[in-house]
Amino acid sequence: MIWTTLLIVIVLSYFILTRLFQIVEFREEVIQERLGKYKKTLKPGFHFLIPFVDRPAYSQEMREQVIDVPSQTCITKDNIEVSVDGLVYLKVMDSYKASYGISNYQAAAVNLAQTTMRSEIGKMTLDDTFSERDKMNENIVREIDKAADPWGVKVMRYELKNINPSNEIVDTMERQMEAEREKRAEITNSEGHRQARIYESEGEQQSQVLVSEANRQKRINEAKGRAKEIELVATATAKGIRRVAEAIEKPGGDLAVKTKLVEQYIKQFGNIIKKSNVSVLPTETANLKTFFEGVSQISDHTKDPSTQTGK
């Protein structure tokens, strides 16, 4: 009986002590109720309670919480099924509202995030869901935060983790991407061939221009050479004529010129006779022949007398 009584006393003492003292940790707040009604919010520290009158009704986590949003199937604007999941970050700002404003703010936040996410996905095409994730996150945070304000909860941010289309859509997207890559490759090759033809045409044009320029310069140089040659010949001829004129002005020059002209005339006439069959001679030629025959006879009569005597 003594041990039984002692055990009962110890149990009652422990129960009274646990009901009498309340230690609140730094990361939480505790809602105190007295006779079933809200009394006050216990901040971190050591607090006294009246046993069987006061009780710690709710304990709220005051740190930022990360809640996983399960994957769900959504329909995009272009009628494609995608599986989407995410993470919602929230923080209790008012422990009184979080305790009495809603029974379970975490489950409510998750359900609200799912419904808002389905609504946002339905406003966008599949391509937009990948390129505008930040915009969707902002819209989801704004909608959840608006609904969670009466709960004393602040939604800090929302992050989409995965957007997974169905296997058929993935295959279709892969084929589309492959076709797009092939199209870009063909465009690149076509552009390369076009640019190469342009470069070849420009090179050929430049080559023709250079050849034309070279030919033009060649003709200019040849013309300059011929002009220089003509100039030199004319200068030499003028010098020769000037010297002939100077020689003619000297004593006996006139007779020498006439003699020279006669010699050239005879020479050219002889060449003509050799190349043609002419039996009739002009009167001047006959007279010229008679003149030379007379000169020959006079030459014979005027030979040295000593020569004639020797005969």
PDB file of C-alpha atoms in Angstrom:
ATOM      1  CA  MET A   1       0.000   0.000   0.000  1.00  0.00           C
ATOM      2  CA  ILE A   2       2.850   2.393   0.763  1.00  0.00           C
ATOM      3  CA  TRP A   3       4.467   1.842  -2.620  1.00  0.00           C
ATOM      4  CA  THR A   4       1.176   2.231  -4.358  1.00  0.00           C
ATOM      5  CA  THR A   5       0.449   5.482  -2.541  1.00  0.00           C
ATOM      6  CA  LEU A   6       3.952   6.747  -3.326  1.00  0.00           C
ATOM      7  CA  LEU A   7       3.537   5.956  -7.010  1.00  0.00           C
ATOM      8  CA  ILE A   8       0.194   7.762  -7.116  1.00  0.00           C
ATOM      9  CA  VAL A   9       1.752  10.812  -5.412  1.00  0.00           C
ATOM     10  CA  ILE A  10       4.618  10.872  -7.928  1.00  0.00           C
ATOM     11  CA  VAL A  11       2.272  10.626 -10.899  1.00  0.00           C
ATOM     12  CA  LEU A  12       0.032  13.386  -9.539  1.00  0.00           C
ATOM     13  CA  SER A  13       3.041  15.574  -8.813  1.00  0.00           C
ATOM     14  CA  TYR A  14       4.393  15.118 -12.326  1.00  0.00           C
ATOM     15  CA  PHE A  15       0.977  15.863 -13.812  1.00  0.00           C
ATOM     16  CA  ILE A  16       0.570  18.982 -11.687  1.00  0.00           C
ATOM     17  CA  LEU A  17       4.103  20.178 -12.484  1.00  0.00           C
ATOM     18  CA  THR A  18       3.670  19.711 -16.221  1.00  0.00           C
ATOM     19  CA  ARG A  19       0.399  21.580 -16.005  1.00  0.00           C
ATOM     20  CA  LEU A  20       1.845  24.268 -13.793  1.00  0.00           C
ATOM     21  CA  PHE A  21       4.894  25.157 -15.879  1.00  0.00           C
ATOM     22  CA  GLN A  22       5.130  25.747 -19.640  1.00  0.00           C
ATOM     23  CA  ILE A  23       8.413  26.242 -21.519  1.00  0.00           C
ATOM     24  CA  VAL A  24       8.047  27.841 -24.952  1.00  0.00           C
ATOM     25  CA  GLU A  25      10.964  27.447 -27.345  1.00  0.00           C
ATOM     26  CA  PHE A  26      12.425  30.351 -29.326  1.00  0.00           C
ATOM     27  CA  ARG A  27      11.102  29.094 -32.671  1.00  0.00           C
ATOM     28  CA  GLU A  28       7.424  28.805 -31.637  1.00  0.00           C
ATOM     29  CA  GLU A  29       4.471  30.482 -29.991  1.00  0.00           C
ATOM     30  CA  VAL A  30       1.850  28.783 -27.782  1.00  0.00           C
ATOM     31  CA  ILE A  31      -1.826  29.692 -27.471  1.00  0.00           C
ATOM     32  CA  GLN A  32      -3.026  29.609 -23.823  1.00  0.00           C
ATOM     33  CA  GLU A  33      -6.680  28.869 -23.126  1.00  0.00           C
ATOM     34  CA  ARG A  34      -8.444  29.290 -19.795  1.00  0.00           C
ATOM     35  CA  LEU A  35     -11.547  27.240 -19.280  1.00  0.00           C
ATOM     36  CA  GLY A  36     -11.782  26.694 -23.031  1.00  0.00           C
ATOM     37  CA  LYS A  37     -11.423  30.359 -24.009  1.00  0.00           C
ATOM     38  CA  TYR A  38      -8.430  32.166 -25.515  1.00  0.00           C
ATOM     39  CA  LYS A  39      -6.361  33.735 -22.736  1.00  0.00           C
ATOM     40  CA  LYS A  40      -3.151  34.927 -24.377  1.00  0.00           C
ATOM     41  CA  THR A  41      -0.260  34.010 -26.677  1.00  0.00           C
ATOM     42  CA  LEU A  42       2.778  32.680 -24.872  1.00  0.00           C
ATOM     43  CA  LYS A  43       6.057  33.960 -26.291  1.00  0.00           C
ATOM     44  CA  PRO A  44       9.358  32.041 -26.006  1.00  0.00           C
ATOM     45  CA  GLY A  45      10.360  31.595 -22.340  1.00  0.00           C
ATOM     46  CA  PHE A  46       9.132  30.125 -19.017  1.00  0.00           C
ATOM     47  CA  HIS A  47       5.457  30.523 -18.083  1.00  0.00           C
ATOM     48  CA  PHE A  48       3.159  29.531 -15.124  1.00  0.00           C
ATOM     49  CA  LEU A  49      -0.254  27.952 -15.699  1.00  0.00           C
ATOM     50  CA  ILE A  50      -3.094  27.175 -13.339  1.00  0.00           C
ATOM     51  CA  PRO A  51      -3.554  23.411 -13.339  1.00  0.00           C
ATOM     52  CA  PHE A  52      -6.956  22.197 -14.546  1.00  0.00           C
ATOM     53  CA  VAL A  53      -7.824  25.810 -15.498  1.00  0.00           C
ATOM     54  CA  ASP A  54      -5.212  26.838 -18.077  1.00  0.00           C
ATOM     55  CA  ARG A  55      -3.895  24.668 -20.882  1.00  0.00           C
ATOM     56  CA  PRO A  56      -1.577  25.132 -23.928  1.00  0.00           C
ATOM     57  CA  ALA A  57      -4.119  24.700 -26.720  1.00  0.00           C
ATOM     58  CA  TYR A  58      -2.025  25.251 -29.877  1.00  0.00           C
ATOM     59  CA  SER A  59       1.668  25.457 -30.666  1.00  0.00           C
ATOM     60  CA  GLN A  60       2.605  27.254 -33.879  1.00  0.00           C
ATOM     61  CA  GLU A  61       5.924  27.022 -35.765  1.00  0.00           C
ATOM     62  CA  MET A  62       7.139  30.600 -36.420  1.00  0.00           C
ATOM     63  CA  ARG A  63       9.938  29.705 -38.813  1.00  0.00           C
ATOM     64  CA  GLU A  64       9.499  29.651 -42.587  1.00  0.00           C
ATOM     65  CA  GLN A  65       8.114  26.308 -43.687  1.00  0.00           C
ATOM     66  CA  VAL A  66       8.601  24.411 -46.947  1.00  0.00           C
ATOM     67  CA  ILE A  67       5.624  22.311 -48.011  1.00  0.00           C
ATOM     68  CA  ASP A  68       5.743  19.901 -50.928  1.00  0.00           C
ATOM     69  CA  VAL A  69       2.884  20.231 -53.413  1.00  0.00           C
ATOM     70  CA  PRO A  70       2.127  16.757 -54.842  1.00  0.00           C
ATOM     71  CA  SER A  71       2.199  16.184 -58.591  1.00  0.00           C
ATOM     72  CA  GLN A  72      -1.080  16.621 -60.431  1.00  0.00           C
ATOM     73  CA  THR A  73      -2.297  16.489 -64.024  1.00  0.00           C
ATOM     74  CA  CYS A  74      -3.090  19.813 -65.704  1.00  0.00           C
ATOM     75  CA  ILE A  75      -4.419  20.719 -69.154  1.00  0.00           C
ATOM     76  CA  THR A  76      -2.650  23.487 -71.072  1.00  0.00           C
ATOM     77  CA  LYS A  77      -4.328  26.019 -73.335  1.00  0.00           C
ATOM     78  CA  ASP A  78      -3.475  23.868 -76.385  1.00  0.00           C
ATOM     79  CA  ASN A  79      -5.094  20.781 -74.770  1.00  0.00           C
ATOM     80  CA  ILE A  80      -1.947  18.935 -73.709  1.00  0.00           C
ATOM     81  CA  GLU A  81      -1.748  16.991 -70.456  1.00  0.00           C
ATOM     82  CA  VAL A  82       1.201  17.739 -68.207  1.00  0.00           C
ATOM     83  CA  SER A  83       2.123  16.576 -64.708  1.00  0.00           C
ATOM     84  CA  VAL A  84       3.151  19.476 -62.470  1.00  0.00           C
ATOM     85  CA  ASP A  85       4.456  19.611 -58.911  1.00  0.00           C
ATOM     86  CA  GLY A  86       6.037  22.326 -56.810  1.00  0.00           C
ATOM     87  CA  LEU A  87       7.067  23.750 -53.466  1.00  0.00           C
ATOM     88  CA  VAL A  88       5.314  26.413 -51.429  1.00  0.00           C
ATOM     89  CA  TYR A  89       7.209  28.498 -48.869  1.00  0.00           C
ATOM     90  CA  LEU A  90       5.093  30.060 -46.122  1.00  0.00           C
ATOM     91  CA  LYS A  91       5.458  31.567 -42.660  1.00  0.00           C
ATOM     92  CA  VAL A  92       3.021  32.044 -39.752  1.00  0.00           C
ATOM     93  CA  MET A  93       2.749  35.770 -39.071  1.00  0.00           C
ATOM     94  CA  ASP A  94      -0.141  35.650 -36.523  1.00  0.00           C
ATOM     95  CA  SER A  95      -0.356  32.541 -34.344  1.00  0.00           C
ATOM     96  CA  TYR A  96      -3.852  33.478 -33.112  1.00  0.00           C
ATOM     97  CA  LYS A  97      -5.290  33.531 -36.667  1.00  0.00           C
ATOM     98  CA  ALA A  98      -3.332  30.409 -37.614  1.00  0.00           C
ATOM     99  CA  SER A  99      -4.895  28.604 -34.628  1.00  0.00           C
ATOM    100  CA  TYR A 100      -8.487  29.823 -34.850  1.00  0.00           C
ATOM    101  CA  GLY A 101      -8.787  31.040 -38.461  1.00  0.00           C
ATOM    102  CA  ILE A 102      -8.414  27.613 -40.066  1.00  0.00           C
ATOM    103  CA  SER A 103      -8.071  24.060 -38.839  1.00  0.00           C
ATOM    104  CA  ASN A 104      -4.980  23.152 -40.924  1.00  0.00           C
ATOM    105  CA  TYR A 105      -3.340  25.985 -42.825  1.00  0.00           C
ATOM    106  CA  GLN A 106      -0.696  23.676 -44.359  1.00  0.00           C
ATOM    107  CA  ALA A 107      -3.265  21.434 -46.073  1.00  0.00           C
ATOM    108  CA  ALA A 108      -5.249  24.497 -47.126  1.00  0.00           C
ATOM    109  CA  ALA A 109      -2.145  26.107 -48.637  1.00  0.00           C
ATOM    110  CA  VAL A 110      -1.318  22.921 -50.563  1.00  0.00           C
ATOM    111  CA  ASN A 111      -4.855  22.547 -51.951  1.00  0.00           C
ATOM    112  CA  LEU A 112      -5.011  26.219 -52.862  1.00  0.00           C
ATOM    113  CA  ALA A 113      -1.612  25.960 -54.593  1.00  0.00           C
ATOM    114  CA  GLN A 114      -2.826  23.011 -56.652  1.00  0.00           C
ATOM    115  CA  THR A 115      -6.039  24.683 -57.789  1.00  0.00           C
ATOM    116  CA  THR A 116      -4.224  27.941 -58.610  1.00  0.00           C
ATOM    117  CA  MET A 117      -1.536  26.012 -60.477  1.00  0.00           C
ATOM    118  CA  ARG A 118      -4.154  24.230 -62.604  1.00  0.00           C
ATOM    119  CA  SER A 119      -5.751  27.569 -63.411  1.00  0.00           C
ATOM    120  CA  GLU A 120      -2.432  29.164 -64.411  1.00  0.00           C
ATOM    121  CA  ILE A 121      -1.386  26.182 -66.544  1.00  0.00           C
ATOM    122  CA  GLY A 122      -4.724  26.333 -68.346  1.00  0.00           C
ATOM    123  CA  LYS A 123      -4.007  29.918 -69.440  1.00  0.00           C
ATOM    124  CA  MET A 124      -0.770  29.025 -71.247  1.00  0.00           C
ATOM    125  CA  THR A 125       0.384  26.831 -74.094  1.00  0.00           C
ATOM    126  CA  LEU A 126       2.906  24.062 -73.511  1.00  0.00           C
ATOM    127  CA  ASP A 127       5.814  26.142 -74.802  1.00  0.00           C
ATOM    128  CA  ASP A 128       4.854  29.055 -72.550  1.00  0.00           C
ATOM    129  CA  THR A 129       4.812  26.848 -69.452  1.00  0.00           C
ATOM    130  CA  PHE A 130       8.535  26.215 -69.927  1.00  0.00           C
ATOM    131  CA  SER A 131       9.527  29.761 -70.847  1.00  0.00           C
ATOM    132  CA  GLU A 132       7.337  31.665 -68.350  1.00  0.00           C
ATOM    133  CA  ARG A 133       7.807  29.738 -65.124  1.00  0.00           C
ATOM    134  CA  ASP A 134       8.722  32.876 -63.185  1.00  0.00           C
ATOM    135  CA  LYS A 135       5.491  34.541 -64.263  1.00  0.00           C
ATOM    136  CA  MET A 136       3.445  31.534 -63.130  1.00  0.00           C
ATOM    137  CA  ASN A 137       5.243  31.438 -59.792  1.00  0.00           C
ATOM    138  CA  GLU A 138       4.452  35.097 -59.175  1.00  0.00           C
ATOM    139  CA  ASN A 139       0.770  34.630 -60.064  1.00  0.00           C
ATOM    140  CA  ILE A 140       0.423  31.579 -57.807  1.00  0.00           C
ATOM    141  CA  VAL A 141       2.081  33.375 -54.880  1.00  0.00           C
ATOM    142  CA  ARG A 142      -0.219  36.368 -55.311  1.00  0.00           C
ATOM    143  CA  GLU A 143      -3.383  34.246 -55.369  1.00  0.00           C
ATOM    144  CA  ILE A 144      -2.412  32.027 -52.411  1.00  0.00           C
ATOM    145  CA  ASP A 145      -1.228  34.972 -50.339  1.00  0.00           C
ATOM    146  CA  LYS A 146      -4.525  36.776 -50.923  1.00  0.00           C
ATOM    147  CA  ALA A 147      -6.504  33.774 -49.651  1.00  0.00           C
ATOM    148  CA  ALA A 148      -4.118  33.008 -46.768  1.00  0.00           C
ATOM    149  CA  ASP A 149      -4.225  36.485 -45.231  1.00  0.00           C
ATOM    150  CA  PRO A 150      -7.194  35.638 -42.908  1.00  0.00           C
ATOM    151  CA  TRP A 151      -5.244  32.613 -41.686  1.00  0.00           C
ATOM    152  CA  GLY A 152      -2.396  34.742 -40.401  1.00  0.00           C
ATOM    153  CA  VAL A 153      -0.057  33.046 -42.888  1.00  0.00           C
ATOM    154  CA  LYS A 154       2.259  34.772 -45.357  1.00  0.00           C
ATOM    155  CA  VAL A 155       3.172  32.924 -48.566  1.00  0.00           C
ATOM    156  CA  MET A 156       6.809  33.823 -49.249  1.00  0.00           C
ATOM    157  CA  ARG A 157       7.244  32.195 -52.672  1.00  0.00           C
ATOM    158  CA  TYR A 158       6.238  29.292 -54.867  1.00  0.00           C
ATOM    159  CA  GLU A 159       8.489  27.210 -57.098  1.00  0.00           C
ATOM    160  CA  LEU A 160       7.449  24.850 -59.884  1.00  0.00           C
ATOM    161  CA  LYS A 161       9.669  21.776 -59.674  1.00  0.00           C
ATOM    162  CA  ASN A 162       8.771  19.687 -62.686  1.00  0.00           C
ATOM    163  CA  ILE A 163       6.557  20.043 -65.758  1.00  0.00           C
ATOM    164  CA  ASN A 164       6.340  16.617 -67.387  1.00  0.00           C
ATOM    165  CA  PRO A 165       4.295  16.113 -70.572  1.00  0.00           C
ATOM    166  CA  SER A 166       3.041  12.640 -71.467  1.00  0.00           C
ATOM    167  CA  ASN A 167       5.290  10.203 -73.318  1.00  0.00           C
ATOM    168  CA  GLU A 168       3.432  10.751 -76.602  1.00  0.00           C
ATOM    169  CA  ILE A 169       3.899  14.504 -76.307  1.00  0.00           C
ATOM    170  CA  VAL A 170       7.589  14.042 -75.472  1.00  0.00           C
ATOM    171  CA  ASP A 171       8.051  11.911 -78.604  1.00  0.00           C
ATOM    172  CA  THR A 172       6.224  14.492 -80.692  1.00  0.00           C
ATOM    173  CA  MET A 173       8.351  17.302 -79.245  1.00  0.00           C
ATOM    174  CA  GLU A 174      11.547  15.365 -79.948  1.00  0.00           C
ATOM    175  CA  ARG A 175      10.511  14.825 -83.572  1.00  0.00           C
ATOM    176  CA  GLN A 176       9.590  18.477 -83.847  1.00  0.00           C
ATOM    177  CA  MET A 177      12.956  19.523 -82.413  1.00  0.00           C
ATOM    178  CA  GLU A 178      14.752  17.159 -84.785  1.00  0.00           C
ATOM    179  CA  ALA A 179      12.854  18.632 -87.742  1.00  0.00           C
ATOM    180  CA  GLU A 180      13.679  22.120 -86.515  1.00  0.00           C
ATOM    181  CA  ARG A 181      17.368  21.239 -86.250  1.00  0.00           C
ATOM    182  CA  GLU A 182      17.360  19.775 -89.768  1.00  0.00           C
ATOM    183  CA  LYS A 183      15.619  22.879 -91.084  1.00  0.00           C
ATOM    184  CA  ARG A 184      18.187  25.135 -89.432  1.00  0.00           C
ATOM    185  CA  ALA A 185      20.991  22.978 -90.847  1.00  0.00           C
ATOM    186  CA  GLU A 186      19.527  23.190 -94.362  1.00  0.00           C
ATOM    187  CA  ILE A 187      19.103  26.937 -94.005  1.00  0.00           C
ATOM    188  CA  THR A 188      22.700  27.244 -92.811  1.00  0.00           C
ATOM    189  CA  ASN A 189      23.987  25.116 -95.711  1.00  0.00           C
ATOM    190  CA  SER A 190      21.913  27.079 -98.215  1.00  0.00           C
ATOM    191  CA  GLU A 191      23.168  30.328 -96.781  1.00  0.00           C
ATOM    192  CA  GLY A 192      26.740  29.035 -96.967  1.00  0.00           C
ATOM    193  CA  HIS A 193      26.330  28.010-100.638  1.00  0.00           C
ATOM    194  CA  ARG A 194      24.737  31.343-101.473  1.00  0.00           C
ATOM    195  CA  GLN A 195      27.517  33.239 -99.751  1.00  0.00           C
ATOM    196  CA  ALA A 196      30.116  31.105-101.527  1.00  0.00           C
ATOM    197  CA  ARG A 197      28.542  31.862-104.926  1.00  0.00           C
ATOM    198  CA  ILE A 198      28.499  35.544-104.032  1.00  0.00           C
ATOM    199  CA  TYR A 199      32.173  35.431-103.108  1.00  0.00           C
ATOM    200  CA  GLU A 200      33.024  33.515-106.301  1.00  0.00           C
ATOM    201  CA  SER A 201      31.095  36.022-108.419  1.00  0.00           C
ATOM    202  CA  GLU A 202      32.768  38.925-106.677  1.00  0.00           C
ATOM    203  CA  GLY A 203      36.169  37.259-107.115  1.00  0.00           C
ATOM    204  CA  GLU A 204      35.552  36.641-110.820  1.00  0.00           C
ATOM    205  CA  GLN A 205      34.340  40.199-111.254  1.00  0.00           C
ATOM    206  CA  GLN A 206      37.403  41.526-109.459  1.00  0.00           C
ATOM    207  CA  SER A 207      39.615  39.286-111.603  1.00  0.00           C
ATOM    208  CA  GLN A 208      38.015  40.605-114.803  1.00  0.00           C
ATOM    209  CA  VAL A 209      38.465  44.136-113.569  1.00  0.00           C
ATOM    210  CA  LEU A 210      42.134  43.482-112.860  1.00  0.00           C
ATOM    211  CA  VAL A 211      42.660  41.814-116.264  1.00  0.00           C
ATOM    212  CA  SER A 212      40.885  44.699-118.001  1.00  0.00           C
ATOM    213  CA  GLU A 213      42.961  47.174-116.060  1.00  0.00           C
ATOM    214  CA  ALA A 214      46.139  45.280-116.971  1.00  0.00           C
ATOM    215  CA  ASN A 215      45.166  45.219-120.677  1.00  0.00           C
ATOM    216  CA  ARG A 216      44.338  48.896-120.577  1.00  0.00           C
ATOM    217  CA  GLN A 217      47.664  49.668-118.943  1.00  0.00           C
ATOM    218  CA  LYS A 218      49.397  47.460-121.503  1.00  0.00           C
ATOM    219  CA  ARG A 219      47.759  49.335-124.401  1.00  0.00           C
ATOM    220  CA  ILE A 220      48.656  52.640-122.768  1.00  0.00           C
ATOM    221  CA  ASN A 221      52.257  51.525-122.384  1.00  0.00           C
ATOM    222  CA  GLU A 222      52.406  50.250-125.987  1.00  0.00           C
ATOM    223  CA  ALA A 223      50.887  53.501-127.255  1.00  0.00           C
ATOM    224  CA  LYS A 224      53.385  55.458-125.207  1.00  0.00           C
ATOM    225  CA  GLY A 225      56.188  53.273-126.635  1.00  0.00           C
ATOM    226  CA  ARG A 226      55.014  53.794-130.225  1.00  0.00           C
ATOM    227  CA  ALA A 227      54.634  57.489-129.606  1.00  0.00           C
ATOM    228  CA  LYS A 228      58.136  57.613-128.152  1.00  0.00           C
ATOM    229  CA  GLU A 229      59.441  55.633-131.111  1.00  0.00           C
ATOM    230  CA  ILE A 230      57.748  57.962-133.599  1.00  0.00           C
ATOM    231  CA  GLU A 231      59.061  60.919-131.683  1.00  0.00           C
ATOM    232  CA  LEU A 232      62.612  59.531-131.768  1.00  0.00           C
ATOM    233  CA  VAL A 233      62.359  58.674-135.513  1.00  0.00           C
ATOM    234  CA  ALA A 234      60.952  62.097-136.277  1.00  0.00           C
ATOM    235  CA  THR A 235      63.689  63.736-134.225  1.00  0.00           C
ATOM    236  CA  ALA A 236      66.354  61.682-136.009  1.00  0.00           C
ATOM    237  CA  THR A 237      64.798  62.436-139.413  1.00  0.00           C
ATOM    238  CA  ALA A 238      64.618  66.126-138.608  1.00  0.00           C
ATOM    239  CA  LYS A 239      68.258  66.088-137.546  1.00  0.00           C
ATOM    240  CA  GLY A 240      69.212  64.267-140.773  1.00  0.00           C
ATOM    241  CA  ILE A 241      67.264  66.723-142.915  1.00  0.00           C
ATOM    242  CA  ARG A 242      68.769  69.622-141.044  1.00  0.00           C
ATOM    243  CA  ARG A 243      72.279  68.271-141.655  1.00  0.00           C
ATOM    244  CA  VAL A 244      71.494  67.657-145.355  1.00  0.00           C
ATOM    245  CA  ALA A 245      70.232  71.212-145.637  1.00  0.00           C
ATOM    246  CA  GLU A 246      73.372  72.484-143.955  1.00  0.00           C
ATOM    247  CA  ALA A 247      75.495  70.397-146.353  1.00  0.00           C
ATOM    248  CA  ILE A 248      73.592  71.746-149.370  1.00  0.00           C
ATOM    249  CA  GLU A 249      74.260  75.301-148.318  1.00  0.00           C
ATOM    250  CA  LYS A 250      77.999  74.641-148.432  1.00  0.00           C
ATOM    251  CA  PRO A 251      79.970  75.014-151.763  1.00  0.00           C
ATOM    252  CA  GLY A 252      79.375  72.060-154.113  1.00  0.00           C
ATOM    253  CA  GLY A 253      76.483  70.799-152.013  1.00  0.00           C
ATOM    254  CA  ASP A 254      73.880  71.357-154.705  1.00  0.00           C
ATOM    255  CA  LEU A 255      75.883  69.313-157.255  1.00  0.00           C
ATOM    256  CA  ALA A 256      76.390  66.509-154.725  1.00  0.00           C
ATOM    257  CA  VAL A 257      72.656  66.283-154.059  1.00  0.00           C
ATOM    258  CA  LYS A 258      71.827  66.138-157.738  1.00  0.00           C
ATOM    259  CA  THR A 259      74.477  63.452-158.280  1.00  0.00           C
ATOM    260  CA  LYS A 260      73.058  61.426-155.401  1.00  0.00           C
ATOM    261  CA  LEU A 261      69.537  61.680-156.761  1.00  0.00           C
ATOM    262  CA  VAL A 262      70.685  60.525-160.197  1.00  0.00           C
ATOM    263  CA  GLU A 263      72.447  57.525-158.657  1.00  0.00           C
ATOM    264  CA  GLN A 264      69.326  56.519-156.733  1.00  0.00           C
ATOM    265  CA  TYR A 265      67.181  56.970-159.836  1.00  0.00           C
ATOM    266  CA  ILE A 266      69.445  54.789-161.895  1.00  0.00           C
ATOM    267  CA  LYS A 267      69.566  52.135-159.178  1.00  0.00           C
ATOM    268  CA  GLN A 268      65.794  51.947-158.751  1.00  0.00           C
ATOM    269  CA  PHE A 269      65.239  51.983-162.513  1.00  0.00           C
ATOM    270  CA  GLY A 270      67.635  49.091-162.926  1.00  0.00           C
ATOM    271  CA  ASN A 271      65.739  47.075-160.378  1.00  0.00           C
ATOM    272  CA  ILE A 272      62.493  47.715-162.210  1.00  0.00           C
ATOM    273  CA  ILE A 273      64.038  46.616-165.552  1.00  0.00           C
ATOM    274  CA  LYS A 274      65.264  43.361-164.043  1.00  0.00           C
ATOM    275  CA  LYS A 275      61.854  42.429-162.651  1.00  0.00           C
ATOM    276  CA  SER A 276      59.785  43.353-165.766  1.00  0.00           C
ATOM    277  CA  ASN A 277      59.801  42.642-169.509  1.00  0.00           C
ATOM    278  CA  VAL A 278      60.019  46.152-170.967  1.00  0.00           C
ATOM    279  CA  SER A 279      61.270  46.634-174.529  1.00  0.00           C
ATOM    280  CA  VAL A 280      60.190  50.220-175.085  1.00  0.00           C
ATOM    281  CA  LEU A 281      61.911  52.932-173.093  1.00  0.00           C
ATOM    282  CA  PRO A 282      60.698  56.398-172.409  1.00  0.00           C
ATOM    283  CA  THR A 283      62.298  59.275-174.316  1.00  0.00           C
ATOM    284  CA  GLU A 284      64.027  60.559-171.221  1.00  0.00           C
ATOM    285  CA  THR A 285      65.516  57.149-170.613  1.00  0.00           C
ATOM    286  CA  ALA A 286      66.778  56.939-174.206  1.00  0.00           C
ATOM    287  CA  ASN A 287      68.322  60.360-173.901  1.00  0.00           C
ATOM    288  CA  LEU A 288      69.862  59.316-170.614  1.00  0.00           C
ATOM    289  CA  LYS A 289      71.314  56.247-172.271  1.00  0.00           C
ATOM    290  CA  THR A 290      72.686  58.367-175.129  1.00  0.00           C
ATOM    291  CA  PHE A 291      74.178  60.685-172.537  1.00  0.00           C
ATOM    292  CA  PHE A 292      76.006  57.883-170.781  1.00  0.00           C
ATOM    293  CA  GLU A 293      77.199  56.420-174.095  1.00  0.00           C
ATOM    294  CA  GLY A 294      78.561  59.827-175.039  1.00  0.00           C
ATOM    295  CA  VAL A 295      80.260  60.098-171.718  1.00  0.00           C
ATOM    296  CA  SER A 296      81.815  56.668-172.314  1.00  0.00           C
ATOM    297  CA  GLN A 297      83.133  57.666-175.726  1.00  0.00           C
ATOM    298  CA  ILE A 298      84.576  60.874-174.382  1.00  0.00           C
ATOM    299  CA  SER A 299      86.228  58.879-171.669  1.00  0.00           C
ATOM    300  CA  ASP A 300      87.778  56.543-174.229  1.00  0.00           C
ATOM    301  CA  HIS A 301      89.198  59.461-176.305  1.00  0.00           C
ATOM    302  CA  THR A 302      90.656  61.098-173.251  1.00  0.00           C
ATOM    303  CA  LYS A 303      92.715  58.136-172.126  1.00  0.00           C
ATOM    304  CA  ASP A 304      96.384  58.618-171.313  1.00  0.00           C
ATOM    305  CA  PRO A 305      98.485  59.124-174.550  1.00  0.00           C
ATOM    306  CA  SER A 306     101.250  56.951-173.156  1.00  0.00           C
ATOM    307  CA  THR A 307      98.820  54.101-172.910  1.00  0.00           C
ATOM    308  CA  GLN A 308      97.757  54.528-176.495  1.00  0.00           C
ATOM    309  CA  THR A 309     101.393  54.600-177.681  1.00  0.00           C
ATOM    310  CA  GLY A 310     102.093  51.306-175.973  1.00  0.00           C
ATOM    311  CA  LYS A 311      99.524  49.627-178.072  1.00  0.00           C
TER     312      LYS A 311
END
